[in-house]
XYZ file of C-alpha atoms in Angstrom:
684
model
C -52.246 -11.605 32.430
C -48.984 -12.900 30.991
C -47.343 -15.814 32.813
C -44.005 -14.810 31.300
C -43.761 -11.460 33.023
C -41.111 -10.962 35.656
C -41.993 -9.379 38.968
C -40.478 -6.093 37.787
C -42.511 -6.139 34.564
C -45.689 -6.848 36.470
C -44.832 -4.116 38.994
C -44.512 -1.626 36.135
C -47.951 -2.670 34.868
C -49.515 -2.334 38.328
C -47.909 1.064 39.005
C -49.158 2.312 35.631
C -52.667 1.061 36.465
C -52.548 2.684 39.913
C -51.633 6.063 38.442
C -54.397 5.766 35.847
C -56.958 4.813 38.521
C -55.771 7.697 40.702
C -56.336 10.132 37.829
C -59.857 8.756 37.381
C -60.587 8.946 41.106
C -59.262 12.515 41.338
C -61.444 13.523 38.402
C -64.452 11.839 40.024
C -63.800 13.653 43.326
C -63.540 17.011 41.560
C -66.718 16.357 39.570
C -68.514 15.248 42.721
C -67.425 18.404 44.565
C -68.780 20.546 41.723
C -72.030 18.565 41.762
C -72.413 19.122 45.511
C -71.729 22.828 45.083
C -74.325 23.044 42.273
C -76.881 21.214 44.443
C -76.333 23.667 47.291
C -76.652 26.609 44.929
C -79.850 25.230 43.342
C -81.398 24.607 46.753
C -80.783 28.126 48.061
C -81.991 29.706 44.839
C -85.206 27.659 44.673
C -86.183 26.456 48.161
C -88.918 29.125 48.536
C -90.599 27.857 45.360
C -90.485 24.138 46.176
C -93.789 22.253 46.559
C -95.740 22.800 49.780
C -95.514 19.148 50.864
C -91.767 19.139 50.760
C -91.365 16.281 48.302
C -88.953 18.178 46.093
C -86.954 19.378 49.071
C -86.731 15.797 50.372
C -85.595 14.521 46.958
C -82.920 17.199 46.766
C -81.636 16.401 50.239
C -81.464 12.675 49.425
C -79.621 13.363 46.179
C -77.159 15.591 48.047
C -76.570 12.931 50.697
C -75.989 10.267 48.037
C -73.425 12.474 46.280
C -71.618 13.242 49.561
C -71.437 9.514 50.365
C -70.182 8.747 46.856
C -67.466 11.349 47.223
C -66.485 9.931 50.587
C -66.074 6.481 49.038
C -63.884 7.979 46.317
C -61.730 9.728 48.928
C -61.182 6.424 50.740
C -60.350 4.734 47.430
C -57.800 7.452 46.655
C -56.199 6.965 50.059
C -55.876 3.213 49.438
C -54.403 3.657 45.949
C -51.858 6.181 47.257
C -50.812 3.741 49.998
C -50.420 0.989 47.392
C -48.038 3.074 45.268
C -45.254 2.415 47.787
C -45.650 -1.385 47.739
C -48.529 -2.656 45.581
C -47.967 -6.365 46.280
C -45.703 -8.685 48.266
C -46.617 -12.195 47.170
C -47.866 -14.371 44.323
C -49.515 -17.764 44.153
C -49.740 -19.788 40.931
C -52.795 -22.000 41.407
C -53.984 -24.761 39.038
C -57.701 -25.321 39.554
C -58.877 -28.940 39.585
C -59.573 -29.918 36.004
C -57.367 -27.178 34.499
C -53.858 -27.524 33.067
C -52.534 -23.968 33.252
C -52.071 -22.054 36.527
C -53.816 -18.809 37.370
C -51.645 -16.183 38.977
C -52.847 -14.309 42.056
C -50.815 -11.346 43.267
C -51.409 -10.366 46.901
C -51.140 -6.911 48.433
C -52.576 -4.468 50.928
C -55.771 -3.969 48.917
C -57.635 -4.861 45.703
C -56.681 -3.269 42.418
C -58.302 -3.773 39.008
C -57.944 -1.841 35.757
C -61.545 -0.750 36.228
C -64.000 -1.015 39.102
C -65.484 -4.516 39.251
C -62.887 -5.933 36.854
C -60.573 -8.884 37.410
C -58.069 -7.926 40.105
C -54.463 -7.282 39.178
C -53.776 -7.390 42.947
C -55.901 -9.215 45.528
C -56.522 -7.887 49.016
C -54.595 -9.903 51.638
C -57.954 -10.594 53.328
C -59.619 -12.021 50.212
C -60.423 -15.768 50.344
C -57.939 -16.616 47.588
C -55.108 -14.944 49.543
C -55.362 -17.686 52.150
C -53.463 -19.877 49.659
C -50.369 -17.728 50.231
C -50.469 -18.009 54.007
C -51.745 -21.534 54.578
C -50.102 -23.762 51.971
C -46.777 -24.715 50.514
C -46.447 -26.106 46.994
C -48.832 -28.967 46.336
C -52.548 -29.641 46.967
C -54.471 -26.649 48.297
C -57.971 -25.178 48.521
C -59.790 -22.042 49.561
C -63.339 -21.058 50.454
C -65.040 -18.891 47.849
C -68.639 -17.598 47.811
C -69.622 -20.482 45.534
C -67.998 -23.090 47.794
C -64.649 -24.814 48.289
C -62.291 -24.570 45.317
C -59.550 -27.195 45.136
C -56.414 -27.536 43.088
C -52.639 -27.385 43.329
C -50.121 -24.626 44.007
C -47.451 -24.883 41.303
C -45.262 -22.034 42.565
C -45.102 -19.221 45.097
C -43.216 -15.939 44.905
C -42.226 -13.316 47.439
C -41.420 -9.687 46.699
C -39.961 -6.730 48.537
C -41.031 -3.417 47.021
C -40.148 -0.066 48.507
C -41.163 3.354 47.157
C -42.458 1.677 44.012
C -39.123 -0.026 43.235
C -38.424 -3.776 43.294
C -35.887 -4.625 46.021
C -35.944 -8.387 45.451
C -38.088 -11.212 44.071
C -37.650 -14.934 44.439
C -39.572 -18.187 44.211
C -40.088 -19.899 47.544
C -41.187 -23.435 48.336
C -42.395 -22.372 51.749
C -44.969 -19.799 52.735
C -42.712 -17.260 54.394
C -38.989 -17.752 53.993
C -37.188 -17.538 57.339
C -34.585 -15.219 55.861
C -37.344 -12.807 54.883
C -38.889 -13.001 58.326
C -35.505 -12.412 59.949
C -34.916 -9.393 57.726
C -38.278 -7.923 58.660
C -37.800 -8.562 62.371
C -34.207 -7.448 62.349
C -34.817 -4.052 60.804
C -34.738 -0.928 62.956
C -37.885 -0.345 64.921
C -40.460 2.073 63.627
C -42.253 4.328 66.074
C -45.462 2.469 65.360
C -46.295 -1.189 65.378
C -45.554 -2.762 62.004
C -48.160 -4.459 59.873
C -47.306 -8.105 59.389
C -49.167 -8.978 56.198
C -45.914 -9.962 54.422
C -44.947 -12.374 57.194
C -48.200 -13.790 58.580
C -47.602 -17.365 59.712
C -50.100 -20.190 59.206
C -51.143 -20.336 62.861
C -51.516 -16.540 62.933
C -53.623 -16.601 59.766
C -56.039 -19.080 61.356
C -56.628 -16.619 64.204
C -56.978 -13.609 61.910
C -59.572 -15.281 59.661
C -61.635 -16.803 62.479
C -65.234 -15.580 62.102
C -66.986 -18.328 64.042
C -66.011 -17.816 67.670
C -67.826 -15.140 69.690
C -65.146 -14.860 72.379
C -61.491 -15.476 71.491
C -58.828 -15.348 74.201
C -55.189 -15.245 73.082
C -52.482 -16.054 75.609
C -49.209 -15.070 73.975
C -45.649 -14.814 75.176
C -43.844 -11.483 74.940
C -43.029 -10.785 71.296
C -45.323 -13.480 69.910
C -47.184 -10.919 67.796
C -50.495 -11.284 69.641
C -51.360 -7.575 69.434
C -50.517 -7.397 65.726
C -52.567 -10.531 65.099
C -55.535 -9.105 67.029
C -55.429 -5.856 65.028
C -55.126 -7.725 61.736
C -58.095 -9.837 62.820
C -60.120 -6.649 63.250
C -59.075 -5.512 59.773
C -60.119 -8.893 58.385
C -63.511 -8.852 60.156
C -64.213 -5.345 58.849
C -63.446 -6.585 55.340
C -65.321 -9.881 55.723
C -68.497 -8.408 57.229
C -68.346 -4.900 55.751
C -72.146 -4.745 55.272
C -72.809 -5.075 59.013
C -69.578 -4.101 60.778
C -68.111 -0.594 60.655
C -65.089 0.920 62.379
C -67.499 2.805 64.692
C -68.752 -0.589 65.960
C -65.335 -1.544 67.349
C -63.650 -0.467 70.574
C -60.113 -1.270 71.681
C -59.399 -1.153 75.405
C -55.685 -0.420 75.446
C -53.363 0.175 78.430
C -52.752 3.880 77.844
C -52.959 6.681 75.300
C -49.330 6.199 74.239
C -49.979 2.608 73.298
C -53.094 3.700 71.428
C -50.953 6.139 69.416
C -48.320 3.432 68.928
C -50.774 1.077 67.215
C -52.892 3.763 65.565
C -51.425 3.495 62.078
C -51.916 -0.256 61.691
C -55.602 -0.342 60.817
C -55.590 2.710 58.518
C -52.574 1.240 56.754
C -54.561 -1.920 56.185
C -57.290 0.075 54.512
C -59.529 0.719 57.526
C -60.558 3.900 59.273
C -59.326 4.774 62.734
C -60.991 2.775 65.484
C -61.882 4.067 68.924
C -59.347 3.315 71.631
C -59.440 4.066 75.322
C -58.383 2.590 78.645
C -60.893 0.835 80.880
C -59.775 3.156 83.686
C -60.815 6.185 81.638
C -64.126 4.500 80.871
C -64.690 3.891 84.597
C -63.721 7.444 85.514
C -66.255 8.895 83.061
C -68.966 6.533 84.306
C -68.393 7.464 87.947
C -68.243 11.248 87.566
C -71.747 11.620 89.019
C -70.592 9.712 92.111
C -67.009 10.904 92.721
C -64.995 13.808 91.358
C -61.761 11.843 90.951
C -60.482 8.258 90.749
C -57.061 6.678 90.972
C -55.949 4.604 87.982
C -53.926 1.406 87.566
C -50.665 3.301 87.622
C -51.479 4.895 90.976
C -52.023 1.383 92.343
C -48.699 0.146 90.915
C -46.819 3.082 92.420
C -48.443 2.404 95.805
C -47.590 -1.299 95.596
C -43.930 -0.535 94.853
C -43.731 1.728 97.911
C -45.956 -0.385 100.165
C -46.480 -4.005 99.039
C -49.224 -4.568 101.626
C -51.626 -2.426 99.566
C -51.692 -5.173 96.941
C -53.405 -7.629 99.299
C -56.454 -5.436 99.881
C -56.667 -4.536 96.184
C -56.765 -8.217 95.246
C -59.423 -8.926 97.882
C -61.701 -6.222 96.513
C -61.389 -7.485 92.925
C -62.130 -11.129 93.690
C -65.045 -13.476 93.045
C -65.659 -13.623 96.802
C -65.917 -9.851 97.089
C -68.307 -9.685 94.111
C -70.462 -12.363 95.783
C -70.567 -10.307 98.975
C -71.682 -7.287 96.946
C -74.437 -9.371 95.322
C -75.720 -10.412 98.748
C -75.600 -6.849 100.027
C -77.659 -5.609 97.068
C -80.372 -8.160 97.865
C -80.540 -6.857 101.440
C -81.010 -3.327 100.173
C -84.378 -4.171 98.616
C -85.954 -3.999 102.037
C -83.799 -1.636 104.054
C -83.673 1.199 101.511
C -87.409 1.585 101.050
C -89.997 3.625 102.911
C -93.218 2.871 101.019
C -96.256 5.167 101.294
C -99.326 6.295 99.350
C -98.892 8.705 96.454
C -101.617 11.192 95.592
C -101.755 13.665 92.724
C -104.812 15.816 91.986
C -107.294 13.198 93.105
C -105.410 10.205 91.646
C -104.050 7.798 94.274
C -101.671 4.840 94.247
C -101.756 3.036 97.556
C -98.751 1.769 99.486
C -99.819 -1.856 98.990
C -100.107 -1.389 95.227
C -96.658 0.227 95.095
C -95.207 -2.716 97.056
C -96.872 -5.171 94.671
C -95.459 -3.374 91.640
C -92.047 -3.042 93.289
C -91.614 -6.728 94.102
C -93.847 -8.498 91.575
C -94.282 -6.322 88.454
C -90.794 -4.781 88.110
C -88.349 -7.108 89.921
C -85.994 -7.246 86.907
C -85.439 -3.488 86.875
C -82.377 -2.417 88.933
C -83.283 -1.408 92.471
C -82.504 2.317 92.293
C -84.319 2.677 88.956
C -87.393 0.654 89.925
C -89.311 3.594 91.337
C -88.839 5.433 88.051
C -90.711 2.596 86.342
C -93.489 2.695 88.945
C -93.669 6.471 88.573
C -94.099 6.095 84.791
C -96.831 3.519 85.431
C -98.682 5.987 87.687
C -98.198 8.891 85.260
C -99.814 6.788 82.505
C -102.818 6.230 84.793
C -103.100 9.940 85.579
C -102.871 10.921 81.911
C -105.554 8.360 81.033
C -107.930 9.603 83.745
C -107.356 13.290 82.925
C -107.317 12.648 79.187
C -104.242 14.787 78.551
C -100.480 14.597 78.584
C -98.827 15.951 81.704
C -96.258 18.710 81.401
C -92.589 18.114 82.232
C -93.045 20.021 85.492
C -95.992 17.817 86.482
C -94.126 14.631 85.594
C -91.123 15.736 87.648
C -93.347 16.512 90.637
C -94.864 13.020 90.538
C -91.529 11.272 89.983
C -90.057 13.150 92.928
C -92.772 11.744 95.224
C -91.753 8.203 94.309
C -88.011 8.790 94.449
C -88.275 10.150 98.001
C -89.242 6.645 99.160
C -85.533 5.709 98.917
C -83.567 6.513 102.053
C -80.639 7.232 99.701
C -79.785 6.675 96.047
C -76.120 7.613 96.446
C -74.028 4.594 95.395
C -71.000 6.068 97.164
C -72.904 6.055 100.486
C -74.222 2.544 99.858
C -70.784 1.164 98.973
C -69.319 2.779 102.074
C -72.085 1.151 104.141
C -71.191 -2.206 102.594
C -67.481 -1.787 103.401
C -68.284 -0.928 106.996
C -70.504 -4.005 107.419
C -67.844 -6.328 106.011
C -65.068 -5.028 108.235
C -63.322 -2.730 105.752
C -62.519 0.936 106.197
C -65.581 2.919 105.015
C -65.219 5.721 102.498
C -64.780 9.281 103.825
C -68.019 11.262 104.153
C -67.625 14.005 101.570
C -69.712 15.858 98.978
C -69.418 14.593 95.400
C -67.023 17.349 94.312
C -64.506 16.386 97.023
C -64.668 12.608 96.656
C -61.575 10.772 95.392
C -61.715 6.987 94.989
C -58.791 4.685 95.643
C -58.167 2.325 92.732
C -59.117 -0.704 94.814
C -62.646 0.763 95.154
C -63.198 2.025 91.585
C -64.469 -1.172 89.978
C -66.427 -2.562 92.964
C -68.283 0.761 93.079
C -68.831 0.673 89.314
C -70.119 -2.894 89.693
C -72.547 -1.713 92.382
C -73.758 1.191 90.244
C -74.437 -0.945 87.165
C -76.458 -3.409 89.206
C -78.464 -0.830 91.143
C -79.132 1.756 88.435
C -80.477 1.231 84.924
C -77.504 2.068 82.719
C -77.237 1.707 78.995
C -75.317 -1.190 77.536
C -73.062 -0.238 74.690
C -74.990 -2.054 72.000
C -73.335 0.057 69.292
C -70.102 -1.796 70.038
C -70.188 -5.093 68.164
C -66.594 -6.123 68.735
C -64.451 -5.370 71.769
C -60.692 -5.848 71.878
C -59.228 -6.183 75.391
C -55.438 -5.941 75.559
C -53.262 -6.904 78.550
C -55.910 -9.326 79.776
C -53.714 -10.513 82.654
C -54.148 -7.122 84.358
C -57.955 -7.357 84.509
C -59.609 -8.679 87.649
C -62.608 -10.948 88.111
C -64.873 -8.011 88.894
C -63.618 -6.099 85.825
C -64.470 -9.033 83.562
C -67.938 -9.224 85.118
C -68.379 -5.568 84.192
C -67.110 -6.103 80.642
C -69.620 -8.912 80.175
C -72.459 -6.693 81.416
C -71.468 -3.529 79.561
C -70.460 -5.065 76.225
C -72.734 -7.959 75.171
C -70.796 -8.460 71.941
C -68.005 -10.426 70.306
C -64.590 -10.039 71.931
C -60.933 -10.600 71.239
C -59.086 -10.808 74.559
C -55.297 -11.011 74.630
C -52.376 -10.838 77.002
C -49.390 -12.504 78.615
C -49.613 -13.825 82.163
C -45.850 -13.305 82.646
C -46.320 -9.532 82.188
C -48.745 -9.106 85.063
C -48.646 -5.886 87.064
C -49.277 -7.706 90.309
C -47.191 -9.617 92.804
C -48.354 -12.985 91.546
C -49.226 -14.213 88.064
C -52.893 -14.915 87.454
C -53.960 -17.146 84.605
C -57.194 -15.521 83.453
C -57.603 -18.290 80.865
C -58.732 -20.499 83.737
C -61.582 -18.276 84.930
C -62.720 -16.565 81.692
C -65.002 -19.544 80.780
C -66.748 -19.153 84.147
C -67.736 -15.625 83.111
C -68.204 -15.840 79.340
C -69.205 -19.500 78.978
C -67.477 -22.681 77.899
C -67.585 -21.878 74.189
C -64.750 -19.379 74.549
C -61.927 -20.116 72.081
C -58.521 -20.326 73.780
C -55.403 -19.702 71.694
C -51.842 -20.095 72.946
C -48.976 -18.390 71.085
C -45.675 -19.620 72.511
C -43.286 -18.598 69.735
C -41.467 -15.303 70.268
C -40.490 -13.192 67.247
C -39.608 -9.824 68.796
C -36.402 -10.437 70.727
C -33.120 -11.969 69.684
C -32.411 -15.396 71.159
C -29.940 -13.848 73.606
C -32.482 -11.333 74.943
C -35.347 -13.837 75.101
C -33.280 -16.401 77.002
C -32.178 -13.738 79.485
C -35.794 -12.587 80.044
C -37.061 -16.148 80.433
C -34.489 -16.871 83.143
C -35.898 -13.984 85.180
C -39.358 -15.551 85.467
C -38.554 -19.224 84.977
C -40.284 -19.547 81.588
C -39.270 -22.810 79.916
C -41.945 -23.484 77.286
C -41.256 -20.567 74.904
C -40.264 -21.395 71.326
C -37.634 -18.935 70.114
C -37.271 -17.710 66.556
C -33.640 -18.202 65.552
C -32.525 -14.590 65.253
C -29.275 -13.883 67.060
C -27.705 -10.637 68.221
C -25.358 -9.152 70.774
C -25.218 -10.672 74.280
C -27.109 -8.903 77.059
C -24.854 -6.426 78.855
C -25.133 -6.358 82.663
C -23.289 -3.739 84.726
C -23.365 -2.376 88.267
C -22.952 1.264 89.273
C -22.540 3.130 92.544
C -25.228 5.698 91.719
C -28.068 6.349 89.303
C -26.136 9.303 87.861
C -23.217 7.037 86.899
C -25.607 4.579 85.246
C -27.325 7.363 83.318
C -23.956 8.765 82.180
C -23.198 5.320 80.754
C -26.614 5.285 79.059
C -26.013 8.651 77.427
C -22.494 7.774 76.308
C -23.652 4.513 74.750
C -26.679 6.053 73.061
C -24.751 8.980 71.566
C -22.235 6.553 70.043
C -24.968 4.475 68.412
C -27.667 7.110 67.924
C -27.233 7.343 64.160
C -28.195 3.668 63.710
C -30.953 3.523 66.337
C -34.454 4.622 65.431
C -35.702 4.026 68.954
C -34.128 3.455 72.376
C -35.477 3.519 75.917
C -34.354 4.017 79.483
C -36.790 2.084 81.671
C -37.016 2.553 85.436
C -39.173 1.314 88.302
C -41.172 4.342 89.470
C -42.575 7.558 88.111
C -40.315 9.594 90.416
C -37.197 7.738 89.249
C -38.166 8.169 85.590
C -38.888 11.873 85.997
C -35.558 12.489 87.792
C -33.687 10.441 85.181
C -35.279 12.420 82.367
C -34.280 15.728 83.952
C -30.711 14.525 84.528
C -30.321 13.199 80.971
C -31.725 16.415 79.534
C -29.235 18.464 81.526
C -26.306 16.276 80.472
C -27.451 16.265 76.845
C -27.506 20.068 76.872
C -23.853 19.986 77.963
C -22.621 17.236 75.635
C -24.725 17.450 72.474
C -27.366 20.235 72.574
C -28.316 19.722 68.912
C -29.831 16.333 69.898
C -32.034 17.604 72.739
C -35.177 17.038 70.667
C -34.269 13.334 70.406
C -34.901 12.879 74.148
C -38.473 12.464 75.420
C -40.107 11.656 78.736
C -43.100 9.331 78.530
C -45.537 9.577 81.453
C -49.161 8.561 81.948
C -50.373 11.809 80.348
C -48.291 11.424 77.189
C -50.218 10.872 73.999
C -47.415 10.285 71.490
C -44.604 7.799 71.076
C -41.540 9.407 69.494
C -38.281 8.413 67.844
C -35.004 8.827 69.724
C -34.319 8.088 73.400
C -37.434 7.625 75.554
C -37.386 7.682 79.367
C -40.281 5.914 81.070
C -41.416 3.380 83.675
C -41.701 -0.364 83.151
C -45.490 -0.284 83.331
C -45.844 2.407 80.662
C -43.396 0.552 78.415
C -45.702 -2.486 78.222
C -46.707 -3.274 74.665
C -44.005 -1.027 73.191
C -40.722 -2.100 71.609
C -37.384 -0.378 71.013
C -34.195 -1.113 69.069
C -32.164 -0.779 72.273
C -33.274 -0.835 75.911
C -31.488 0.274 79.076
C -33.027 -1.081 82.271
C -31.945 0.915 85.320
C -32.951 -0.673 88.636
C -31.842 -0.342 92.238
C -30.147 -3.543 93.396
C -31.424 -3.239 96.969
C -35.010 -2.841 95.774
C -36.720 -6.125 96.604
C -40.351 -5.148 96.012
C -42.616 -7.976 94.793
C -42.954 -6.323 91.395
C -39.200 -6.213 90.772
C -39.078 -9.468 88.789
C -42.049 -8.495 86.600
C -40.545 -5.053 86.036
C -37.222 -6.505 84.869
C -38.964 -9.070 82.662
C -41.160 -6.460 80.992
C -38.129 -4.209 80.508
C -36.029 -6.963 78.935
C -38.773 -8.025 76.514
C -39.120 -4.482 75.135
C -35.719 -4.796 73.404
C -35.707 -5.775 69.739
C -31.943 -6.019 69.216
C -29.854 -4.821 72.176
C -30.379 -4.965 75.938
C -28.381 -3.328 78.733
C -29.380 -4.074 82.340
C -27.861 -1.616 84.826
C -28.111 -2.114 88.597
C -27.482 0.529 91.240
C -25.641 -1.041 94.184
């Protein structure tokens, strides 16, 4: 590697290498495909003549599997190389190892690249140990952890590059890790429809979070725009790289607020060289888990809509999600051990288990098995005895007949009925008596009932999930966290912002998480906001009284506040303003309080757009809870569905006379969605 090369000269070398490697990979993929085809052909031509013990067939199948896996690896490599063609690297560190006189140059990019597999890298993956020098140190003494131990030395120079479509935009030497002008340029650019990767601008404190491999539970409390979600996703990418022998993308689950947000962040991990990771909402998880108990369940957004219309519903919801309510449920489940059971002898073809023996097994032998699954264990115990005495395995029909005798000792195994009984005893309105197919659960009852089910019935824990990411942690209740602990006994990254709560009052989950997950939980606070301009951030902070936020010095236009006599007048102003600026805005949003308001606004804007500029109709979209895609243009949605998203320009449209408890949170969330421009419209 020549120390005299400019960034452009080195870029030319890297691009040339990438194209050469791509040719080799393409050739390997084609050869592998032919090999697989030949293997298939050989097998079908010769399988009737293969040895009787199947050794040859087994060998052929193993060889085929190995070739398929090899081809898959080559396909992933091709994908990475193609991604790198656009911007192969973004930084360089010149590092003089202790005892050496000349520096070694390390270029840093989205992935590793060498002239041949296993060779010295021309570009180092941003997650590689040596890349930490770029993020964590300025010029001067530095060190990094390598497989052989800590390597020390001195950084003699650092360079930053902007490459787009394979062309050098700029290059300069920087004394600091990330030049503020570069960061401002990145943050000030028009918003993409997906969350941006931040590998060019990772700050030192963010890097420490991303590369943390020690802590089992990490909770990140970050202000709006602090980059907490990006940091969490980059941490996942780093962990997949760091522990790639044991951790796969299939071992990770992200619990995100909604499907739109999942789509919004979906490109980050693949862009960083990782496969797509499973994402779903906890509400969807609960709904699927309760389908055998109730046909339908409300979700979080149903609860928000109810709270806006009738604030008193919030009080009962909070009660049913609390530590006290969970404790009452625990006590109730202990009482059930006696009142649910009607013990009696069981006889099958001369084999008998007496009532006293069943009681002994129930209370002494299997006390750790959940109550409503305990008789299944006793039934299996009895079936083993019968099979031993009769010296044969029982058929499925015989086993079912025996099991049924034991299960009939329960007065009921319906968790819906039991939960309703509990509510009635504690002075709450019991659930309606309905068959399963006609049951619909209010949101306040979804998680208490799920809690009851997972304590009374033996359910599988999701051991295949080795890392869980929980976003919007401030919206999870005590009882939901108890369930997460029970269902996912794995490492977790938990993140959120208490100021963006969807409830009347802020709850600081950082205070009670250690009571659930233990004292060794790592707490991280991110108080510096990068998303909004200073003008927007200061406006948003005044709404909620936030005073401890550190603002990144990026200025923009002042926040525009206006009052209108009707929603139609406000929306006309929105459309006029957006049409004037549409050519320079990638994304914009109209954010309202309720689903009904958003739907009506969308219909009105669509009608007016048809009259004024029909060629731009496809630039308008309505985002509801069933939407799965986030699109460019003007988006109409509610404040709660806008959480986690960001737009170049935001219009908040709220009724001035609306004094619901969620009004402040709604306006705060709306304001913090704006990257560059914010308009707050009030209907008088």
